[in-house]
Short mmCIF file of C-alpha atoms and ligand atoms in Angstrom, two decimals:
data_model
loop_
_atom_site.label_atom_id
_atom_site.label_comp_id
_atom_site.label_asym_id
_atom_site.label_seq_id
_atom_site.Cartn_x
_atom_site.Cartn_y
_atom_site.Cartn_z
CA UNK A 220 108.51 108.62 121.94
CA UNK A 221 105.88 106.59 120.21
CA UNK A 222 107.75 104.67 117.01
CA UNK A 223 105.58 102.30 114.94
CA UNK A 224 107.49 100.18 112.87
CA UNK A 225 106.77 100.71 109.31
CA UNK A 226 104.77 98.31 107.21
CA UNK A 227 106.97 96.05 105.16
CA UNK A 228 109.60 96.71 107.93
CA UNK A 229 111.33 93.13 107.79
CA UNK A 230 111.56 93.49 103.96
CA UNK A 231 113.25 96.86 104.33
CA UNK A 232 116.11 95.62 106.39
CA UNK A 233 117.51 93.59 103.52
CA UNK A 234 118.16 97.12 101.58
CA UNK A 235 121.07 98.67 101.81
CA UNK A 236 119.69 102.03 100.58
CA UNK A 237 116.77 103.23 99.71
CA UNK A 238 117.36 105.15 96.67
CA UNK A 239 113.40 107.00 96.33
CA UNK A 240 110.65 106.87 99.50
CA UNK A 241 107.58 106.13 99.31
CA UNK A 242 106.68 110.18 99.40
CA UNK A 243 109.38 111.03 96.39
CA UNK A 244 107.76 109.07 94.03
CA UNK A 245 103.94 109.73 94.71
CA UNK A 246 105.16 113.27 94.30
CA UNK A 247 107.53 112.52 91.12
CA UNK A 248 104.29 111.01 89.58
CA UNK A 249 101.98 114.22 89.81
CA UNK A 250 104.16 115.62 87.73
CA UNK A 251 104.13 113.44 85.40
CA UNK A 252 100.68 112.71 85.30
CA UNK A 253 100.08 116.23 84.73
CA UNK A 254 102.50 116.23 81.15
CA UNK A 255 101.33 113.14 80.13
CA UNK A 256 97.64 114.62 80.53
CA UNK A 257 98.51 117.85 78.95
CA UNK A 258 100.10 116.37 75.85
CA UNK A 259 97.45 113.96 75.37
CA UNK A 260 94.58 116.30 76.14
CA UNK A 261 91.59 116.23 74.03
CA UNK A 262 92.40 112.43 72.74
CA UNK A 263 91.79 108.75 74.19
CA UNK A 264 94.60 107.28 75.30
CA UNK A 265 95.81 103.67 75.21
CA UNK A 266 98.32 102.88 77.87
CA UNK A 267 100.15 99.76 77.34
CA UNK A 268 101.89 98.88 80.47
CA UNK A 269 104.79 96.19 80.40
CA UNK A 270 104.16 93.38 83.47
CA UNK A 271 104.97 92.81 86.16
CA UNK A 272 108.03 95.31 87.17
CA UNK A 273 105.27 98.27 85.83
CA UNK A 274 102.73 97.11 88.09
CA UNK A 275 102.75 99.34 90.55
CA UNK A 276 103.79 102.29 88.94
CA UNK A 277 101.36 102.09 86.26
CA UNK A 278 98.44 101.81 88.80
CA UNK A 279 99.51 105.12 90.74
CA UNK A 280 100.48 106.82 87.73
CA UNK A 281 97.15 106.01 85.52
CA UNK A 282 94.93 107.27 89.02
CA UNK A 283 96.44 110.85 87.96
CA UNK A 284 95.64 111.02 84.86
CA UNK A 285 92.66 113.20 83.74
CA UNK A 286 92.13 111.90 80.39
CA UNK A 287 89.79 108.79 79.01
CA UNK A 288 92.01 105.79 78.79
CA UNK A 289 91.88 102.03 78.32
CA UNK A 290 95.02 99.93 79.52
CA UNK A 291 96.41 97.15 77.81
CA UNK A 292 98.73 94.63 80.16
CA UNK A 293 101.90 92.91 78.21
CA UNK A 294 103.86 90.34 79.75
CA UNK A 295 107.59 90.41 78.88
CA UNK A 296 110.68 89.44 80.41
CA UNK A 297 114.15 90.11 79.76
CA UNK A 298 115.67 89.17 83.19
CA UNK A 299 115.17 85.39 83.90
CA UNK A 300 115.36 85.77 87.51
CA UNK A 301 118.91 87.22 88.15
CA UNK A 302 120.76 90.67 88.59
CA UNK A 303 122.37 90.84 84.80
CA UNK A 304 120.09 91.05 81.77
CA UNK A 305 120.00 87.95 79.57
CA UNK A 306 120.02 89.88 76.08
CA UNK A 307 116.81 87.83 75.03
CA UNK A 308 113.20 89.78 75.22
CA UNK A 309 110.52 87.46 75.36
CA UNK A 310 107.02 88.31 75.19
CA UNK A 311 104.79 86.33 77.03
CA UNK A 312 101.59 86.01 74.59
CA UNK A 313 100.89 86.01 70.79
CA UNK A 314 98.16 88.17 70.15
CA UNK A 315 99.24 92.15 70.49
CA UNK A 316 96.64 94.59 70.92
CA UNK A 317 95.22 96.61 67.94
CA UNK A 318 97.00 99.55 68.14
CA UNK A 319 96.39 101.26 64.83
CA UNK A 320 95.17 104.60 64.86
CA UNK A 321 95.37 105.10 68.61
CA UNK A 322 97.53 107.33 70.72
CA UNK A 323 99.43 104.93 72.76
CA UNK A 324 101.82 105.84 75.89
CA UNK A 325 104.30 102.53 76.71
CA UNK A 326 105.23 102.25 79.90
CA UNK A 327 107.73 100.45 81.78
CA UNK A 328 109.91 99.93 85.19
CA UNK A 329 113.05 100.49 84.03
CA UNK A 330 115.27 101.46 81.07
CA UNK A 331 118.12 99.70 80.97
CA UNK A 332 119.85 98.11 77.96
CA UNK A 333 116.53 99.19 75.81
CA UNK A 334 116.44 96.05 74.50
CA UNK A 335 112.90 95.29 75.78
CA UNK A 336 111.43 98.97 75.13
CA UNK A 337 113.43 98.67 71.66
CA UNK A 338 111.17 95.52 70.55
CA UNK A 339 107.58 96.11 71.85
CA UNK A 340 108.02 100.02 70.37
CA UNK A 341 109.15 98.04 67.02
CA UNK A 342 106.78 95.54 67.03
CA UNK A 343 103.96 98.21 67.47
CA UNK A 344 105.53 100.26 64.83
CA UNK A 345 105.18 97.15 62.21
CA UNK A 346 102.48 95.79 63.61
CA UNK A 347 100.05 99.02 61.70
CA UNK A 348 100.61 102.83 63.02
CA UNK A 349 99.54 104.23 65.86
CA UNK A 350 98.96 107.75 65.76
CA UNK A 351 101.12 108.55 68.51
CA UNK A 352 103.29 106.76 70.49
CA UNK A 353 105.50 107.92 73.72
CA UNK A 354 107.07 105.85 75.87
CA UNK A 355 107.61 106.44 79.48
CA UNK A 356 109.34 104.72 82.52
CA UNK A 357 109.62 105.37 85.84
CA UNK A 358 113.73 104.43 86.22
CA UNK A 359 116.55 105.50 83.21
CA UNK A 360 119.27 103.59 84.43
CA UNK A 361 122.42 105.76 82.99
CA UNK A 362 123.85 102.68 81.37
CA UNK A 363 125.31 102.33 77.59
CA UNK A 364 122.51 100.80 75.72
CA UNK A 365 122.04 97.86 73.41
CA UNK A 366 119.30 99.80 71.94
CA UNK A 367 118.55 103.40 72.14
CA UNK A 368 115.22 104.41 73.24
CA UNK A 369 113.78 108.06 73.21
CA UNK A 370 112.06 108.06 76.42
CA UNK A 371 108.97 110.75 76.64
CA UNK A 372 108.28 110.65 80.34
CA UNK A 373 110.99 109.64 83.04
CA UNK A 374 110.47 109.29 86.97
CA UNK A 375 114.32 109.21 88.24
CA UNK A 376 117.36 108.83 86.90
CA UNK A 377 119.76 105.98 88.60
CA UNK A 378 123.63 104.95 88.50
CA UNK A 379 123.99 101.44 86.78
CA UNK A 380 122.86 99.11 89.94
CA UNK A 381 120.42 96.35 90.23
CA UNK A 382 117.19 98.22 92.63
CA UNK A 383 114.38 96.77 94.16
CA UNK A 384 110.87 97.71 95.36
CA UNK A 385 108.02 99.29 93.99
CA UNK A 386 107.33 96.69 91.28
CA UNK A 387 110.83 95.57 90.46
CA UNK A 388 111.98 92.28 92.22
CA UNK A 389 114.86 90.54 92.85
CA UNK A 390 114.08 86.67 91.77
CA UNK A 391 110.81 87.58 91.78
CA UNK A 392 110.40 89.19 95.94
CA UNK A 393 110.46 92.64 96.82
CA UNK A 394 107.98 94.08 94.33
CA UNK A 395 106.15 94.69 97.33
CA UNK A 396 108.07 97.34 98.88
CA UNK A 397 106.86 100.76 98.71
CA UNK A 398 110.31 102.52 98.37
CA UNK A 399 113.12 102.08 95.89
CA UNK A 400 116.44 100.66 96.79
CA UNK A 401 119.44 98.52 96.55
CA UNK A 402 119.81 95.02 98.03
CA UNK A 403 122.50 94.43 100.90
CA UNK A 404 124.87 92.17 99.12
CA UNK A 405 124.47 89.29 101.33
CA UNK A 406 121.25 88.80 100.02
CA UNK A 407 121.71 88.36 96.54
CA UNK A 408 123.15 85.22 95.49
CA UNK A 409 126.31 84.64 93.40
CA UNK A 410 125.38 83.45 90.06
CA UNK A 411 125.91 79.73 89.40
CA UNK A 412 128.22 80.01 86.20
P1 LIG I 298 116.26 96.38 79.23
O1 LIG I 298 115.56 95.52 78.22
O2 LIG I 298 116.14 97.87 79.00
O3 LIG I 298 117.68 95.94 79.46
O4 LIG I 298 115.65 96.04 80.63
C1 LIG I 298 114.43 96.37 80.97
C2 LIG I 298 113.87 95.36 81.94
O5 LIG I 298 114.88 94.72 82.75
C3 LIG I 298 112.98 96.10 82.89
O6 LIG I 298 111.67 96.09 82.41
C4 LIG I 298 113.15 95.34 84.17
O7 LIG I 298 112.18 94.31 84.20
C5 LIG I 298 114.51 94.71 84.10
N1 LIG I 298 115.51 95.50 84.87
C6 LIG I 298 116.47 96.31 84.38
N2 LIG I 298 117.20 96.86 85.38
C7 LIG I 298 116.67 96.39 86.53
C8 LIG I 298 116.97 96.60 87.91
O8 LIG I 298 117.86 97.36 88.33
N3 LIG I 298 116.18 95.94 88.81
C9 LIG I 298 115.18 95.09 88.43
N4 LIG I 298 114.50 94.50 89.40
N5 LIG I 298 114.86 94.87 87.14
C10 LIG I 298 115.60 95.52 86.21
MG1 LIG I 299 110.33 94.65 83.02
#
């Protein structure tokens, strides 16, 4: 038999599962292309995607949608480079964008504590009304939340686990991959403290 080895095949051997291929989420996202473009039909969207775990996601999601749209890009970061979630949210630039009067869809990675989703929705929200606002996310991580978040549009829902690929990295690496999964343990490092 002819096997080709997969592109990305050397990053894939340091999963230990792959939780969603490549295949399951190109097909998760034409359906959710297709809601978000029904709800939002006959308006102009604004689509502010969080950086740099919605990356990927936002770029194969946004190619479905059949609707005018600008994107806004907001860098934010909650992680710090390890597995457990620091508790801060910190957004990476001043200025927001001028959101008043628009229809707005938020999207992120990954719900997890809803501490990050919490703030930017919040900061919109005082910082003069959108129209509308929905928020969607490719992962809901089934977790008990710091803040709770009313999520619009989700991809998959996961066990409480630390996944890679797709966008979300690990220090960083595996954003790259085109699947979701879980790191082998032996290559995530024990935290210093
Ligand atoms: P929250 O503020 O809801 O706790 O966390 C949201 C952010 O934490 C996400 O945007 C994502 O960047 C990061 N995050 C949460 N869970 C995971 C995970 O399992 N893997 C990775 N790579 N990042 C995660
Ligand atoms: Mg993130």
């Amino acid at each position: 038999m002819n096997t080709v080895a997969p592109p990305n095949a050397s990053l894939r051997m340091d999963l230990d599962r792959v939780l969603f291929t490549e295949e399951e989420i190109a097909a998760r996202l034409d359906k959710m292309a297709e809601s978000i473009t029904r709800d939002f039909e006959g308006g102009t969207l604004t689509v502010v995607a969080l950086m740099h775990g919605g990356l990927f996601f936002v770029a194969d999601l946004l190619r479905r949608i059949d609707l005018p749209l600008r994107v806004e890009c907001l860098s934010v970061a909650s992680y710090h480079g390890g597995t457990e979630s620091s508790g801060r949210v910190t957004l990476l630039q001043n200025h927001l964008p001028e959101l008043a009067g628009e229809n707005i869809l938020v999207i992120d990675d990954i719900l997890d504590t809803g501490r990050t989703l919490h703030a930017i929705t919040n900061r919109f929200r005082e910082s003069g009304a959108p129209n509308r606002m929905k928020v969607g996310v490719l992962l809901d991580k089934k977790v008990e939340r710091a803040h709770e978040v009313d999520l619009d549009y989700t991809g998959f829902e996961i066990g409480n686990e630390f996944v890679v690929g797709y966008g979300l990295d690990y220090r960083g690496l595996y954003r790259n991959l085109p699947c979701i999964g879980v790191l082998k343990p032996d290559r995530i490092d024990t935290p210093l403290s």
